[in-house]
Amino acid sequence: HFNFARDVMDRWARERPDAVALWWTDETGGHEEKISFGQLADNYRRAAAMFNALGIHRGDRVLVILPRLPQWWIAMLGLVRLGAVPIPGTPLLTQKDIRYRMETAEVRAVITDGEGAEKIEDSADSIRIIVGGERTGWVNFDDGIRNAPGDFEPEPTRSDEPGIIYFTSGTTGPPK
């Protein structure tokens, strides 16, 4: 068995809980956040619990379309800890790009911000999670984490299970 979040990140959270794990600044450099390994671990454990409660389970594929906010890291690590398979996507993806990825990868859920949510078709049958805003029919990521238990323990993942799916950009043809 191997799980990056559990075997690597949880270890750092135990051994150096107060050390800075993530130092994020906005594009202007005017706002920054320092998140310790302990805080990061607590958040991604809560994210895993929230995802599980929403019906996302081990092996499910989840499209993550966010700029590199702290929530991107929390979502990615929470999905990995759960055993779900994140599919990172750039916010530059078009509606067509998103539809292709969702259909090809048989996406169970999507995590994005307000800008990305505008590109998700209403007919898409998936669990929808929004970062940094409210939208009818979408679960608020930050509220969900705040209300989720921090002691959720998912099933162990095997080292030969899929971890992350990356699509190529698709600039010269369909993404692969």
PDB file of C-alpha atoms in Angstrom:
ATOM      1  CA  HIS A   1       0.000   0.000   0.000  1.00  0.00           C
ATOM      2  CA  PHE A   2       1.062   3.570  -0.653  1.00  0.00           C
ATOM      3  CA  ASN A   3      -0.735   6.892  -0.418  1.00  0.00           C
ATOM      4  CA  PHE A   4       1.233  10.126  -0.811  1.00  0.00           C
ATOM      5  CA  ALA A   5      -1.023  12.121   1.519  1.00  0.00           C
ATOM      6  CA  ARG A   6      -0.989   9.499   4.254  1.00  0.00           C
ATOM      7  CA  ASP A   7       2.575   8.183   3.914  1.00  0.00           C
ATOM      8  CA  VAL A   8       4.432  11.416   3.172  1.00  0.00           C
ATOM      9  CA  MET A   9       2.345  14.441   4.120  1.00  0.00           C
ATOM     10  CA  ASP A  10       0.848  12.938   7.293  1.00  0.00           C
ATOM     11  CA  ARG A  11       4.359  11.997   8.398  1.00  0.00           C
ATOM     12  CA  TRP A  12       5.540  15.595   7.994  1.00  0.00           C
ATOM     13  CA  ALA A  13       2.452  16.785   9.887  1.00  0.00           C
ATOM     14  CA  ARG A  14       3.339  14.457  12.783  1.00  0.00           C
ATOM     15  CA  GLU A  15       7.059  15.236  12.832  1.00  0.00           C
ATOM     16  CA  ARG A  16       6.967  18.981  12.063  1.00  0.00           C
ATOM     17  CA  PRO A  17       3.388  20.189  12.583  1.00  0.00           C
ATOM     18  CA  ASP A  18       4.356  23.855  12.920  1.00  0.00           C
ATOM     19  CA  ALA A  19       6.769  24.008   9.969  1.00  0.00           C
ATOM     20  CA  VAL A  20       5.558  25.901   6.907  1.00  0.00           C
ATOM     21  CA  ALA A  21       4.257  23.496   4.279  1.00  0.00           C
ATOM     22  CA  LEU A  22       2.705  26.022   1.927  1.00  0.00           C
ATOM     23  CA  TRP A  23       3.548  29.688   1.490  1.00  0.00           C
ATOM     24  CA  TRP A  24       1.065  31.232  -0.900  1.00  0.00           C
ATOM     25  CA  THR A  25       0.948  34.792  -2.262  1.00  0.00           C
ATOM     26  CA  ASP A  26      -1.598  36.370  -4.575  1.00  0.00           C
ATOM     27  CA  GLU A  27      -0.586  37.629  -7.999  1.00  0.00           C
ATOM     28  CA  THR A  28       0.226  41.107  -6.702  1.00  0.00           C
ATOM     29  CA  GLY A  29       2.205  39.879  -3.706  1.00  0.00           C
ATOM     30  CA  GLY A  30      -0.056  41.971  -1.482  1.00  0.00           C
ATOM     31  CA  HIS A  31      -1.638  39.038   0.321  1.00  0.00           C
ATOM     32  CA  GLU A  32       0.059  35.912   1.563  1.00  0.00           C
ATOM     33  CA  GLU A  33      -0.839  32.861   3.607  1.00  0.00           C
ATOM     34  CA  LYS A  34       1.516  30.547   5.438  1.00  0.00           C
ATOM     35  CA  ILE A  35       0.019  27.138   6.150  1.00  0.00           C
ATOM     36  CA  SER A  36       1.810  24.681   8.432  1.00  0.00           C
ATOM     37  CA  PHE A  37       2.008  20.947   7.809  1.00  0.00           C
ATOM     38  CA  GLY A  38      -0.396  20.454  10.722  1.00  0.00           C
ATOM     39  CA  GLN A  39      -2.938  22.909   9.314  1.00  0.00           C
ATOM     40  CA  LEU A  40      -2.606  21.531   5.794  1.00  0.00           C
ATOM     41  CA  ALA A  41      -3.074  17.955   7.008  1.00  0.00           C
ATOM     42  CA  ASP A  42      -6.142  18.913   9.045  1.00  0.00           C
ATOM     43  CA  ASN A  43      -7.655  20.616   5.994  1.00  0.00           C
ATOM     44  CA  TYR A  44      -6.993  17.820   3.505  1.00  0.00           C
ATOM     45  CA  ARG A  45      -8.274  15.203   5.976  1.00  0.00           C
ATOM     46  CA  ARG A  46     -11.476  17.245   6.288  1.00  0.00           C
ATOM     47  CA  ALA A  47     -11.602  17.562   2.501  1.00  0.00           C
ATOM     48  CA  ALA A  48     -11.362  13.768   2.164  1.00  0.00           C
ATOM     49  CA  ALA A  49     -14.227  13.384   4.658  1.00  0.00           C
ATOM     50  CA  MET A  50     -16.330  15.957   2.796  1.00  0.00           C
ATOM     51  CA  PHE A  51     -15.688  14.310  -0.567  1.00  0.00           C
ATOM     52  CA  ASN A  52     -16.637  10.924   0.862  1.00  0.00           C
ATOM     53  CA  ALA A  53     -19.858  12.338   2.371  1.00  0.00           C
ATOM     54  CA  LEU A  54     -20.754  13.830  -1.027  1.00  0.00           C
ATOM     55  CA  GLY A  55     -20.430  10.414  -2.675  1.00  0.00           C
ATOM     56  CA  ILE A  56     -16.903  10.613  -4.071  1.00  0.00           C
ATOM     57  CA  HIS A  57     -15.078   7.369  -3.366  1.00  0.00           C
ATOM     58  CA  ARG A  58     -11.849   5.542  -4.019  1.00  0.00           C
ATOM     59  CA  GLY A  59     -11.166   5.297  -7.749  1.00  0.00           C
ATOM     60  CA  ASP A  60     -13.615   8.069  -8.718  1.00  0.00           C
ATOM     61  CA  ARG A  61     -12.183  10.647 -11.078  1.00  0.00           C
ATOM     62  CA  VAL A  62     -12.440  14.306 -10.113  1.00  0.00           C
ATOM     63  CA  LEU A  63     -11.660  17.251 -12.371  1.00  0.00           C
ATOM     64  CA  VAL A  64      -9.922  20.071 -10.456  1.00  0.00           C
ATOM     65  CA  ILE A  65      -9.944  23.371 -12.365  1.00  0.00           C
ATOM     66  CA  LEU A  66      -8.525  26.063 -10.116  1.00  0.00           C
ATOM     67  CA  PRO A  67      -5.755  28.616 -10.126  1.00  0.00           C
ATOM     68  CA  ARG A  68      -3.024  27.687  -7.670  1.00  0.00           C
ATOM     69  CA  LEU A  69      -4.866  28.748  -4.540  1.00  0.00           C
ATOM     70  CA  PRO A  70      -4.342  27.007  -1.203  1.00  0.00           C
ATOM     71  CA  GLN A  71      -7.642  25.214  -1.912  1.00  0.00           C
ATOM     72  CA  TRP A  72      -6.044  23.591  -4.964  1.00  0.00           C
ATOM     73  CA  TRP A  73      -3.478  21.881  -2.751  1.00  0.00           C
ATOM     74  CA  ILE A  74      -6.073  20.959  -0.109  1.00  0.00           C
ATOM     75  CA  ALA A  75      -8.402  19.490  -2.732  1.00  0.00           C
ATOM     76  CA  MET A  76      -5.642  17.553  -4.496  1.00  0.00           C
ATOM     77  CA  LEU A  77      -4.269  16.076  -1.257  1.00  0.00           C
ATOM     78  CA  GLY A  78      -7.769  15.339   0.063  1.00  0.00           C
ATOM     79  CA  LEU A  79      -8.624  13.436  -3.114  1.00  0.00           C
ATOM     80  CA  VAL A  80      -5.339  11.525  -3.001  1.00  0.00           C
ATOM     81  CA  ARG A  81      -5.862  10.630   0.680  1.00  0.00           C
ATOM     82  CA  LEU A  82      -9.364   9.389  -0.141  1.00  0.00           C
ATOM     83  CA  GLY A  83      -8.046   7.303  -3.032  1.00  0.00           C
ATOM     84  CA  ALA A  84     -10.005   9.284  -5.609  1.00  0.00           C
ATOM     85  CA  VAL A  85      -8.150  10.243  -8.774  1.00  0.00           C
ATOM     86  CA  PRO A  86      -7.695  13.990  -9.312  1.00  0.00           C
ATOM     87  CA  ILE A  87      -7.445  15.373 -12.829  1.00  0.00           C
ATOM     88  CA  PRO A  88      -5.805  18.823 -12.677  1.00  0.00           C
ATOM     89  CA  GLY A  89      -6.894  21.264 -15.346  1.00  0.00           C
ATOM     90  CA  THR A  90      -5.836  24.810 -16.072  1.00  0.00           C
ATOM     91  CA  PRO A  91      -8.393  27.611 -15.696  1.00  0.00           C
ATOM     92  CA  LEU A  92      -7.710  28.348 -19.390  1.00  0.00           C
ATOM     93  CA  LEU A  93      -9.726  25.274 -20.419  1.00  0.00           C
ATOM     94  CA  THR A  94     -12.730  26.058 -22.611  1.00  0.00           C
ATOM     95  CA  GLN A  95     -16.187  24.579 -22.233  1.00  0.00           C
ATOM     96  CA  LYS A  96     -15.348  22.141 -25.048  1.00  0.00           C
ATOM     97  CA  ASP A  97     -12.067  21.133 -23.323  1.00  0.00           C
ATOM     98  CA  ILE A  98     -13.886  20.503 -20.054  1.00  0.00           C
ATOM     99  CA  ARG A  99     -16.650  18.470 -21.705  1.00  0.00           C
ATOM    100  CA  TYR A 100     -14.036  16.308 -23.472  1.00  0.00           C
ATOM    101  CA  ARG A 101     -12.154  15.594 -20.235  1.00  0.00           C
ATOM    102  CA  MET A 102     -15.323  14.895 -18.281  1.00  0.00           C
ATOM    103  CA  GLU A 103     -16.602  12.418 -20.873  1.00  0.00           C
ATOM    104  CA  THR A 104     -13.272  10.744 -21.644  1.00  0.00           C
ATOM    105  CA  ALA A 105     -12.245  10.266 -18.003  1.00  0.00           C
ATOM    106  CA  GLU A 106     -15.790   9.485 -16.797  1.00  0.00           C
ATOM    107  CA  VAL A 107     -15.548  12.259 -14.217  1.00  0.00           C
ATOM    108  CA  ARG A 108     -17.618  11.804 -11.047  1.00  0.00           C
ATOM    109  CA  ALA A 109     -17.110  15.333  -9.671  1.00  0.00           C
ATOM    110  CA  VAL A 110     -15.677  18.722 -10.532  1.00  0.00           C
ATOM    111  CA  ILE A 111     -14.021  21.269  -8.240  1.00  0.00           C
ATOM    112  CA  THR A 112     -13.654  24.780  -9.616  1.00  0.00           C
ATOM    113  CA  ASP A 113     -14.178  28.471  -8.930  1.00  0.00           C
ATOM    114  CA  GLY A 114     -16.876  30.818 -10.238  1.00  0.00           C
ATOM    115  CA  GLU A 115     -15.110  31.353 -13.549  1.00  0.00           C
ATOM    116  CA  GLY A 116     -14.765  27.616 -14.113  1.00  0.00           C
ATOM    117  CA  ALA A 117     -18.343  26.960 -13.020  1.00  0.00           C
ATOM    118  CA  GLU A 118     -19.546  29.144 -15.894  1.00  0.00           C
ATOM    119  CA  LYS A 119     -17.970  26.642 -18.300  1.00  0.00           C
ATOM    120  CA  ILE A 120     -19.574  23.517 -16.814  1.00  0.00           C
ATOM    121  CA  GLU A 121     -22.631  22.526 -18.803  1.00  0.00           C
ATOM    122  CA  ASP A 122     -25.878  22.289 -16.875  1.00  0.00           C
ATOM    123  CA  SER A 123     -26.474  18.843 -18.377  1.00  0.00           C
ATOM    124  CA  ALA A 124     -23.240  17.485 -16.895  1.00  0.00           C
ATOM    125  CA  ASP A 125     -24.110  14.768 -14.391  1.00  0.00           C
ATOM    126  CA  SER A 126     -21.507  15.244 -11.692  1.00  0.00           C
ATOM    127  CA  ILE A 127     -21.015  16.366  -8.127  1.00  0.00           C
ATOM    128  CA  ARG A 128     -20.142  20.060  -8.239  1.00  0.00           C
ATOM    129  CA  ILE A 129     -17.940  21.824  -5.693  1.00  0.00           C
ATOM    130  CA  ILE A 130     -17.167  25.549  -5.872  1.00  0.00           C
ATOM    131  CA  VAL A 131     -14.257  27.448  -4.315  1.00  0.00           C
ATOM    132  CA  GLY A 132     -14.595  31.092  -3.352  1.00  0.00           C
ATOM    133  CA  GLY A 133     -18.269  31.664  -3.927  1.00  0.00           C
ATOM    134  CA  GLU A 134     -21.827  30.454  -3.887  1.00  0.00           C
ATOM    135  CA  ARG A 135     -23.758  28.911  -6.744  1.00  0.00           C
ATOM    136  CA  THR A 136     -27.094  27.121  -6.789  1.00  0.00           C
ATOM    137  CA  GLY A 137     -26.629  23.362  -6.981  1.00  0.00           C
ATOM    138  CA  TRP A 138     -22.968  23.550  -5.977  1.00  0.00           C
ATOM    139  CA  VAL A 139     -21.326  22.643  -2.650  1.00  0.00           C
ATOM    140  CA  ASN A 140     -19.174  25.385  -1.122  1.00  0.00           C
ATOM    141  CA  PHE A 141     -15.671  23.936  -0.668  1.00  0.00           C
ATOM    142  CA  ASP A 142     -14.592  26.064   2.306  1.00  0.00           C
ATOM    143  CA  ASP A 143     -17.880  25.578   4.196  1.00  0.00           C
ATOM    144  CA  GLY A 144     -17.756  21.850   3.508  1.00  0.00           C
ATOM    145  CA  ILE A 145     -14.254  21.513   4.927  1.00  0.00           C
ATOM    146  CA  ARG A 146     -15.073  23.627   7.957  1.00  0.00           C
ATOM    147  CA  ASN A 147     -18.032  21.343   8.776  1.00  0.00           C
ATOM    148  CA  ALA A 148     -16.373  17.989   7.984  1.00  0.00           C
ATOM    149  CA  PRO A 149     -14.831  15.766  10.652  1.00  0.00           C
ATOM    150  CA  GLY A 150     -11.037  15.738  10.875  1.00  0.00           C
ATOM    151  CA  ASP A 151     -10.753  12.106  11.938  1.00  0.00           C
ATOM    152  CA  PHE A 152     -12.054  10.367   8.779  1.00  0.00           C
ATOM    153  CA  GLU A 153      -9.920   7.355   7.814  1.00  0.00           C
ATOM    154  CA  PRO A 154     -10.395   6.116   4.242  1.00  0.00           C
ATOM    155  CA  GLU A 155      -9.476   2.634   3.081  1.00  0.00           C
ATOM    156  CA  PRO A 156      -5.777   2.151   2.313  1.00  0.00           C
ATOM    157  CA  THR A 157      -4.847   2.589  -1.332  1.00  0.00           C
ATOM    158  CA  ARG A 158      -2.676   0.152  -3.205  1.00  0.00           C
ATOM    159  CA  SER A 159       0.532   1.334  -4.791  1.00  0.00           C
ATOM    160  CA  ASP A 160      -0.640   0.071  -8.202  1.00  0.00           C
ATOM    161  CA  GLU A 161      -3.894   2.068  -8.214  1.00  0.00           C
ATOM    162  CA  PRO A 162      -4.170   5.229 -10.344  1.00  0.00           C
ATOM    163  CA  GLY A 163      -3.001   8.341  -8.489  1.00  0.00           C
ATOM    164  CA  ILE A 164      -3.445  11.333 -10.806  1.00  0.00           C
ATOM    165  CA  ILE A 165      -4.577  11.683 -14.417  1.00  0.00           C
ATOM    166  CA  TYR A 166      -3.035  14.400 -16.572  1.00  0.00           C
ATOM    167  CA  PHE A 167      -4.317  15.299 -20.017  1.00  0.00           C
ATOM    168  CA  THR A 168      -2.038  16.848 -22.610  1.00  0.00           C
ATOM    169  CA  SER A 169      -2.954  20.374 -23.727  1.00  0.00           C
ATOM    170  CA  GLY A 170      -4.602  19.234 -26.948  1.00  0.00           C
ATOM    171  CA  THR A 171      -3.010  22.009 -28.999  1.00  0.00           C
ATOM    172  CA  THR A 172      -2.363  19.773 -32.017  1.00  0.00           C
ATOM    173  CA  GLY A 173      -5.349  17.446 -31.662  1.00  0.00           C
ATOM    174  CA  PRO A 174      -7.565  15.951 -29.002  1.00  0.00           C
ATOM    175  CA  PRO A 175      -5.924  15.774 -25.554  1.00  0.00           C
ATOM    176  CA  LYS A 176      -4.428  12.418 -24.620  1.00  0.00           C
TER     177      LYS A 176
END
